[in-house]
Amino acid sequence: MNTIDTQALSECSQGLADSAVAEYMTCHGLKQGRTLGFLGGLDESKRISFLAEALDRLWATDPDLRVVVGGKGSQSNLLDVSISRGQTIRIGYATPYERAIIGRVASALLMPGRIGLVAVDALVLGIPILTTDWPYHSAEADYLIEGESRYTSGNDVDSYVALVRRFMLSPGNGGKSSSGSSWAYPTIDNMVANFSAGVLSMLGKAESPECQS
């Protein structure tokens, strides 16, 4: 039940005014149903080179699609070309408020590389992650349900681009869903309670006659 402190993000997401969202979209030239997001480190584990190549392919056929990137890292420069052509808006490290904004303007989060705690962000925000069947996702990827909070392509750029295109053309791709058990996420309180119960269970077994023999 590994997680992050979800309280600030949840509060920002629930309290976000429509006017603030509209202003942000106007400022960055974004359109509802034509925007995607990215949250996470801009490093090798997130496969930024893969993402950059996918963005090149998408630009060739869908130049009005925009991606808002919240994150910093050593491979940030790999997105420079897509930024220079206006396809990508890179905002650097994203605060809870900025993550909440991305959750409102984006139809989904792009994550061709490792899904880790971004799974929790996606569930709090109520938007799915578009990913690949790369074998190195973290355990948090299991919080997501295929076809609802996660959509997965084959592990190559062509398959991933095809997935993104299909998703963005699907009816209602701009809708958000954070209700129902499939969008439940572990909180810090859940994690602490689970960890504490595990420790107490382990200590109980250690003190039992069976373990002492």
PDB file of C-alpha atoms in Angstrom, residues 15-210:
ATOM      1  CA  GLY A  15     -11.297  23.133  -4.672  1.00  0.00           C
ATOM      2  CA  LEU A  16     -10.069  24.103  -8.144  1.00  0.00           C
ATOM      3  CA  ALA A  17     -12.280  26.793  -9.638  1.00  0.00           C
ATOM      4  CA  ASP A  18     -13.508  26.423 -13.209  1.00  0.00           C
ATOM      5  CA  SER A  19     -12.336  29.966 -13.900  1.00  0.00           C
ATOM      6  CA  ALA A  20      -8.765  29.075 -12.921  1.00  0.00           C
ATOM      7  CA  VAL A  21      -8.826  26.076 -15.258  1.00  0.00           C
ATOM      8  CA  ALA A  22     -10.214  28.174 -18.114  1.00  0.00           C
ATOM      9  CA  GLU A  23      -7.571  30.852 -17.552  1.00  0.00           C
ATOM     10  CA  TYR A  24      -4.771  28.258 -17.572  1.00  0.00           C
ATOM     11  CA  MET A  25      -6.051  26.713 -20.790  1.00  0.00           C
ATOM     12  CA  THR A  26      -6.313  30.085 -22.491  1.00  0.00           C
ATOM     13  CA  CYS A  27      -2.829  31.091 -21.333  1.00  0.00           C
ATOM     14  CA  HIS A  28      -1.246  27.944 -22.792  1.00  0.00           C
ATOM     15  CA  GLY A  29      -3.488  27.514 -25.827  1.00  0.00           C
ATOM     16  CA  LEU A  30      -5.001  24.252 -24.595  1.00  0.00           C
ATOM     17  CA  LYS A  31      -8.261  22.624 -25.673  1.00  0.00           C
ATOM     18  CA  GLN A  32     -10.417  20.211 -23.697  1.00  0.00           C
ATOM     19  CA  GLY A  33     -10.162  16.758 -25.195  1.00  0.00           C
ATOM     20  CA  ARG A  34      -6.972  17.720 -27.042  1.00  0.00           C
ATOM     21  CA  THR A  35      -4.568  17.830 -24.081  1.00  0.00           C
ATOM     22  CA  LEU A  36      -2.482  15.202 -22.317  1.00  0.00           C
ATOM     23  CA  GLY A  37      -0.265  15.375 -19.252  1.00  0.00           C
ATOM     24  CA  PHE A  38       2.933  13.905 -17.866  1.00  0.00           C
ATOM     25  CA  LEU A  39       3.908  13.831 -14.178  1.00  0.00           C
ATOM     26  CA  GLY A  40       7.230  12.491 -12.968  1.00  0.00           C
ATOM     27  CA  GLY A  41      10.985  12.682 -13.248  1.00  0.00           C
ATOM     28  CA  LEU A  42      12.434  13.410 -16.656  1.00  0.00           C
ATOM     29  CA  ASP A  43      14.958  10.586 -16.463  1.00  0.00           C
ATOM     30  CA  GLU A  44      15.799   7.244 -18.028  1.00  0.00           C
ATOM     31  CA  SER A  45      13.369   5.245 -15.890  1.00  0.00           C
ATOM     32  CA  LYS A  46      10.510   7.217 -17.431  1.00  0.00           C
ATOM     33  CA  ARG A  47      11.827   6.581 -20.972  1.00  0.00           C
ATOM     34  CA  ILE A  48      11.869  10.218 -22.025  1.00  0.00           C
ATOM     35  CA  SER A  49      13.602   9.358 -25.321  1.00  0.00           C
ATOM     36  CA  PHE A  50      10.697   6.990 -26.085  1.00  0.00           C
ATOM     37  CA  LEU A  51       8.221   9.750 -25.170  1.00  0.00           C
ATOM     38  CA  ALA A  52      10.046  12.284 -27.372  1.00  0.00           C
ATOM     39  CA  GLU A  53       9.909   9.926 -30.358  1.00  0.00           C
ATOM     40  CA  ALA A  54       6.204   9.303 -29.755  1.00  0.00           C
ATOM     41  CA  LEU A  55       5.592  13.060 -29.661  1.00  0.00           C
ATOM     42  CA  ASP A  56       7.413  13.437 -32.996  1.00  0.00           C
ATOM     43  CA  ARG A  57       5.074  10.859 -34.553  1.00  0.00           C
ATOM     44  CA  LEU A  58       1.988  12.473 -33.049  1.00  0.00           C
ATOM     45  CA  TRP A  59       3.051  15.905 -34.294  1.00  0.00           C
ATOM     46  CA  ALA A  60       3.136  14.621 -37.861  1.00  0.00           C
ATOM     47  CA  THR A  61      -0.541  13.617 -37.817  1.00  0.00           C
ATOM     48  CA  ASP A  62      -2.088  15.551 -34.927  1.00  0.00           C
ATOM     49  CA  PRO A  63      -0.324  18.908 -34.518  1.00  0.00           C
ATOM     50  CA  ASP A  64      -3.052  20.468 -32.366  1.00  0.00           C
ATOM     51  CA  LEU A  65      -2.500  17.904 -29.570  1.00  0.00           C
ATOM     52  CA  ARG A  66      -0.739  19.430 -26.531  1.00  0.00           C
ATOM     53  CA  VAL A  67       1.137  17.865 -23.617  1.00  0.00           C
ATOM     54  CA  VAL A  68       1.675  19.573 -20.249  1.00  0.00           C
ATOM     55  CA  VAL A  69       4.769  18.165 -18.540  1.00  0.00           C
ATOM     56  CA  GLY A  70       5.245  18.482 -14.792  1.00  0.00           C
ATOM     57  CA  GLY A  71       8.652  17.249 -13.720  1.00  0.00           C
ATOM     58  CA  LYS A  72      12.406  17.816 -13.747  1.00  0.00           C
ATOM     59  CA  GLY A  73      15.360  15.604 -14.534  1.00  0.00           C
ATOM     60  CA  SER A  74      18.550  14.949 -16.452  1.00  0.00           C
ATOM     61  CA  GLN A  75      16.727  14.124 -19.698  1.00  0.00           C
ATOM     62  CA  SER A  76      14.582  17.243 -19.764  1.00  0.00           C
ATOM     63  CA  ASN A  77      16.454  18.457 -22.860  1.00  0.00           C
ATOM     64  CA  LEU A  78      15.055  15.547 -24.886  1.00  0.00           C
ATOM     65  CA  LEU A  79      11.758  17.406 -24.964  1.00  0.00           C
ATOM     66  CA  ASP A  80      13.278  20.650 -26.263  1.00  0.00           C
ATOM     67  CA  VAL A  81      12.213  20.035 -29.875  1.00  0.00           C
ATOM     68  CA  SER A  82       8.569  19.404 -28.981  1.00  0.00           C
ATOM     69  CA  ILE A  83       8.641  22.459 -26.716  1.00  0.00           C
ATOM     70  CA  SER A  84      10.094  24.669 -29.460  1.00  0.00           C
ATOM     71  CA  ARG A  85       7.280  23.743 -31.845  1.00  0.00           C
ATOM     72  CA  GLY A  86       4.627  24.473 -29.199  1.00  0.00           C
ATOM     73  CA  GLN A  87       3.506  20.870 -28.777  1.00  0.00           C
ATOM     74  CA  THR A  88       4.753  20.524 -25.188  1.00  0.00           C
ATOM     75  CA  ILE A  89       4.474  22.888 -22.221  1.00  0.00           C
ATOM     76  CA  ARG A  90       7.150  22.097 -19.633  1.00  0.00           C
ATOM     77  CA  ILE A  91       6.394  23.624 -16.227  1.00  0.00           C
ATOM     78  CA  GLY A  92       9.151  22.018 -14.143  1.00  0.00           C
ATOM     79  CA  TYR A  93       8.414  20.533 -10.740  1.00  0.00           C
ATOM     80  CA  ALA A  94       4.633  20.463 -10.302  1.00  0.00           C
ATOM     81  CA  THR A  95       3.129  21.506  -6.972  1.00  0.00           C
ATOM     82  CA  PRO A  96      -0.126  19.880  -5.801  1.00  0.00           C
ATOM     83  CA  TYR A  97      -2.018  22.846  -7.249  1.00  0.00           C
ATOM     84  CA  GLU A  98      -0.266  22.477 -10.624  1.00  0.00           C
ATOM     85  CA  ARG A  99      -0.862  18.713 -10.626  1.00  0.00           C
ATOM     86  CA  ALA A 100      -4.538  19.421  -9.944  1.00  0.00           C
ATOM     87  CA  ILE A 101      -4.594  21.818 -12.911  1.00  0.00           C
ATOM     88  CA  ILE A 102      -3.049  19.162 -15.153  1.00  0.00           C
ATOM     89  CA  GLY A 103      -5.656  16.708 -13.896  1.00  0.00           C
ATOM     90  CA  ARG A 104      -8.406  19.042 -15.063  1.00  0.00           C
ATOM     91  CA  VAL A 105      -7.007  20.059 -18.451  1.00  0.00           C
ATOM     92  CA  ALA A 106      -5.600  16.669 -19.523  1.00  0.00           C
ATOM     93  CA  SER A 107      -7.578  13.663 -20.724  1.00  0.00           C
ATOM     94  CA  ALA A 108      -4.880  11.237 -19.572  1.00  0.00           C
ATOM     95  CA  LEU A 109      -1.292  11.006 -18.368  1.00  0.00           C
ATOM     96  CA  LEU A 110       1.421   9.747 -20.698  1.00  0.00           C
ATOM     97  CA  MET A 111       3.805   7.273 -19.058  1.00  0.00           C
ATOM     98  CA  PRO A 112       5.612   4.917 -21.459  1.00  0.00           C
ATOM     99  CA  GLY A 113       8.245   4.212 -18.802  1.00  0.00           C
ATOM    100  CA  ARG A 114       8.040   3.113 -15.194  1.00  0.00           C
ATOM    101  CA  ILE A 115       4.691   3.552 -13.484  1.00  0.00           C
ATOM    102  CA  GLY A 116       5.384   4.199  -9.819  1.00  0.00           C
ATOM    103  CA  LEU A 117       3.665   6.583  -7.444  1.00  0.00           C
ATOM    104  CA  VAL A 118       2.247   8.486 -10.423  1.00  0.00           C
ATOM    105  CA  ALA A 119      -0.448   5.798 -10.234  1.00  0.00           C
ATOM    106  CA  VAL A 120      -1.661   7.414  -7.014  1.00  0.00           C
ATOM    107  CA  ASP A 121      -1.676  10.858  -8.631  1.00  0.00           C
ATOM    108  CA  ALA A 122      -3.766   9.524 -11.509  1.00  0.00           C
ATOM    109  CA  LEU A 123      -6.297   7.911  -9.185  1.00  0.00           C
ATOM    110  CA  VAL A 124      -6.648  11.057  -7.078  1.00  0.00           C
ATOM    111  CA  LEU A 125      -7.086  13.164 -10.223  1.00  0.00           C
ATOM    112  CA  GLY A 126      -9.483  10.688 -11.808  1.00  0.00           C
ATOM    113  CA  ILE A 127      -7.672  10.378 -15.139  1.00  0.00           C
ATOM    114  CA  PRO A 128      -6.114   7.261 -16.688  1.00  0.00           C
ATOM    115  CA  ILE A 129      -2.494   6.543 -17.537  1.00  0.00           C
ATOM    116  CA  LEU A 130      -1.528   5.594 -21.091  1.00  0.00           C
ATOM    117  CA  THR A 131       1.408   3.204 -20.841  1.00  0.00           C
ATOM    118  CA  THR A 132       3.220   0.248 -22.411  1.00  0.00           C
ATOM    119  CA  ASP A 133       3.715  -3.342 -21.332  1.00  0.00           C
ATOM    120  CA  TRP A 134       7.316  -2.517 -20.394  1.00  0.00           C
ATOM    121  CA  PRO A 135       8.358  -5.115 -17.784  1.00  0.00           C
ATOM    122  CA  TYR A 136       9.830  -2.670 -15.241  1.00  0.00           C
ATOM    123  CA  HIS A 137       6.786  -0.972 -13.744  1.00  0.00           C
ATOM    124  CA  SER A 138       6.744  -0.677  -9.960  1.00  0.00           C
ATOM    125  CA  ALA A 139       4.230  -2.439  -7.739  1.00  0.00           C
ATOM    126  CA  GLU A 140       2.034   0.673  -7.674  1.00  0.00           C
ATOM    127  CA  ALA A 141       1.051  -0.055 -11.285  1.00  0.00           C
ATOM    128  CA  ASP A 142      -1.190  -2.778  -9.871  1.00  0.00           C
ATOM    129  CA  TYR A 143      -3.401  -0.088  -8.304  1.00  0.00           C
ATOM    130  CA  LEU A 144      -4.631   0.655 -11.842  1.00  0.00           C
ATOM    131  CA  ILE A 145      -7.288  -1.304 -13.736  1.00  0.00           C
ATOM    132  CA  GLU A 146      -6.846  -1.922 -17.451  1.00  0.00           C
ATOM    133  CA  GLY A 147      -9.519  -0.244 -19.543  1.00  0.00           C
ATOM    134  CA  GLU A 148     -10.467   2.186 -16.763  1.00  0.00           C
ATOM    135  CA  SER A 149      -7.557   3.847 -14.997  1.00  0.00           C
ATOM    136  CA  ARG A 150      -4.901   2.370 -17.292  1.00  0.00           C
ATOM    137  CA  TYR A 151      -4.587   1.691 -21.024  1.00  0.00           C
ATOM    138  CA  THR A 152      -1.627  -0.368 -22.204  1.00  0.00           C
ATOM    139  CA  SER A 153       0.017  -0.759 -25.601  1.00  0.00           C
ATOM    140  CA  GLY A 154       2.779  -3.007 -26.854  1.00  0.00           C
ATOM    141  CA  ASN A 155       6.306  -1.997 -25.910  1.00  0.00           C
ATOM    142  CA  ASP A 156       7.205  -0.077 -29.072  1.00  0.00           C
ATOM    143  CA  VAL A 157       6.668   3.473 -30.272  1.00  0.00           C
ATOM    144  CA  ASP A 158       4.292   2.563 -33.112  1.00  0.00           C
ATOM    145  CA  SER A 159       1.966   0.678 -30.768  1.00  0.00           C
ATOM    146  CA  TYR A 160       2.081   3.436 -28.181  1.00  0.00           C
ATOM    147  CA  VAL A 161       1.300   6.185 -30.676  1.00  0.00           C
ATOM    148  CA  ALA A 162      -1.603   4.117 -32.000  1.00  0.00           C
ATOM    149  CA  LEU A 163      -2.928   3.764 -28.437  1.00  0.00           C
ATOM    150  CA  VAL A 164      -2.717   7.512 -27.824  1.00  0.00           C
ATOM    151  CA  ARG A 165      -4.497   8.246 -31.081  1.00  0.00           C
ATOM    152  CA  ARG A 166      -7.288   5.753 -30.361  1.00  0.00           C
ATOM    153  CA  PHE A 167      -7.776   7.100 -26.867  1.00  0.00           C
ATOM    154  CA  MET A 168      -7.923  10.728 -27.959  1.00  0.00           C
ATOM    155  CA  LEU A 169     -10.466   9.870 -30.661  1.00  0.00           C
ATOM    156  CA  SER A 170     -12.689   7.910 -28.293  1.00  0.00           C
ATOM    157  CA  PRO A 171     -15.950   9.556 -27.182  1.00  0.00           C
ATOM    158  CA  GLY A 172     -15.744  11.220 -23.791  1.00  0.00           C
ATOM    159  CA  ASN A 173     -11.952  11.126 -23.526  1.00  0.00           C
ATOM    160  CA  GLY A 174     -12.068  14.462 -21.755  1.00  0.00           C
ATOM    161  CA  GLY A 175     -14.320  13.180 -18.987  1.00  0.00           C
ATOM    162  CA  LYS A 176     -12.980  12.613 -15.490  1.00  0.00           C
ATOM    163  CA  SER A 177     -13.922   9.751 -13.209  1.00  0.00           C
ATOM    164  CA  SER A 178     -12.881   9.481  -9.587  1.00  0.00           C
ATOM    165  CA  SER A 179     -15.842   7.559  -8.222  1.00  0.00           C
ATOM    166  CA  GLY A 180     -16.222   3.832  -7.719  1.00  0.00           C
ATOM    167  CA  SER A 181     -13.919   1.210  -6.262  1.00  0.00           C
ATOM    168  CA  SER A 182     -11.774   1.060  -9.413  1.00  0.00           C
ATOM    169  CA  TRP A 183     -10.533   4.596  -8.615  1.00  0.00           C
ATOM    170  CA  ALA A 184      -9.790   3.960  -4.935  1.00  0.00           C
ATOM    171  CA  TYR A 185      -6.258   4.753  -3.779  1.00  0.00           C
ATOM    172  CA  PRO A 186      -4.270   4.111  -0.594  1.00  0.00           C
ATOM    173  CA  THR A 187      -3.700   7.055   1.729  1.00  0.00           C
ATOM    174  CA  ILE A 188      -0.860   7.648   4.163  1.00  0.00           C
ATOM    175  CA  ASP A 189      -3.185   6.549   6.986  1.00  0.00           C
ATOM    176  CA  ASN A 190      -3.910   3.302   5.099  1.00  0.00           C
ATOM    177  CA  MET A 191      -0.208   2.689   4.557  1.00  0.00           C
ATOM    178  CA  VAL A 192       0.740   3.379   8.186  1.00  0.00           C
ATOM    179  CA  ALA A 193      -2.055   1.145   9.502  1.00  0.00           C
ATOM    180  CA  ASN A 194      -1.063  -1.649   7.132  1.00  0.00           C
ATOM    181  CA  PHE A 195       2.618  -1.367   8.039  1.00  0.00           C
ATOM    182  CA  SER A 196       1.866  -1.267  11.753  1.00  0.00           C
ATOM    183  CA  ALA A 197      -0.360  -4.329  11.508  1.00  0.00           C
ATOM    184  CA  GLY A 198       2.419  -6.146   9.662  1.00  0.00           C
ATOM    185  CA  VAL A 199       4.993  -5.293  12.312  1.00  0.00           C
ATOM    186  CA  LEU A 200       2.679  -6.344  15.149  1.00  0.00           C
ATOM    187  CA  SER A 201       1.877  -9.575  13.342  1.00  0.00           C
ATOM    188  CA  MET A 202       5.563 -10.284  12.828  1.00  0.00           C
ATOM    189  CA  LEU A 203       6.356  -9.593  16.510  1.00  0.00           C
ATOM    190  CA  GLY A 204       3.491 -11.829  17.597  1.00  0.00           C
ATOM    191  CA  LYS A 205       4.835 -14.686  15.531  1.00  0.00           C
ATOM    192  CA  ALA A 206       8.370 -14.083  16.803  1.00  0.00           C
ATOM    193  CA  GLU A 207       7.164 -14.429  20.391  1.00  0.00           C
ATOM    194  CA  SER A 208       5.038 -17.525  19.752  1.00  0.00           C
ATOM    195  CA  PRO A 209       6.234 -20.955  21.004  1.00  0.00           C
ATOM    196  CA  GLU A 210       6.447 -22.222  17.443  1.00  0.00           C
TER     197      GLU A 210
END
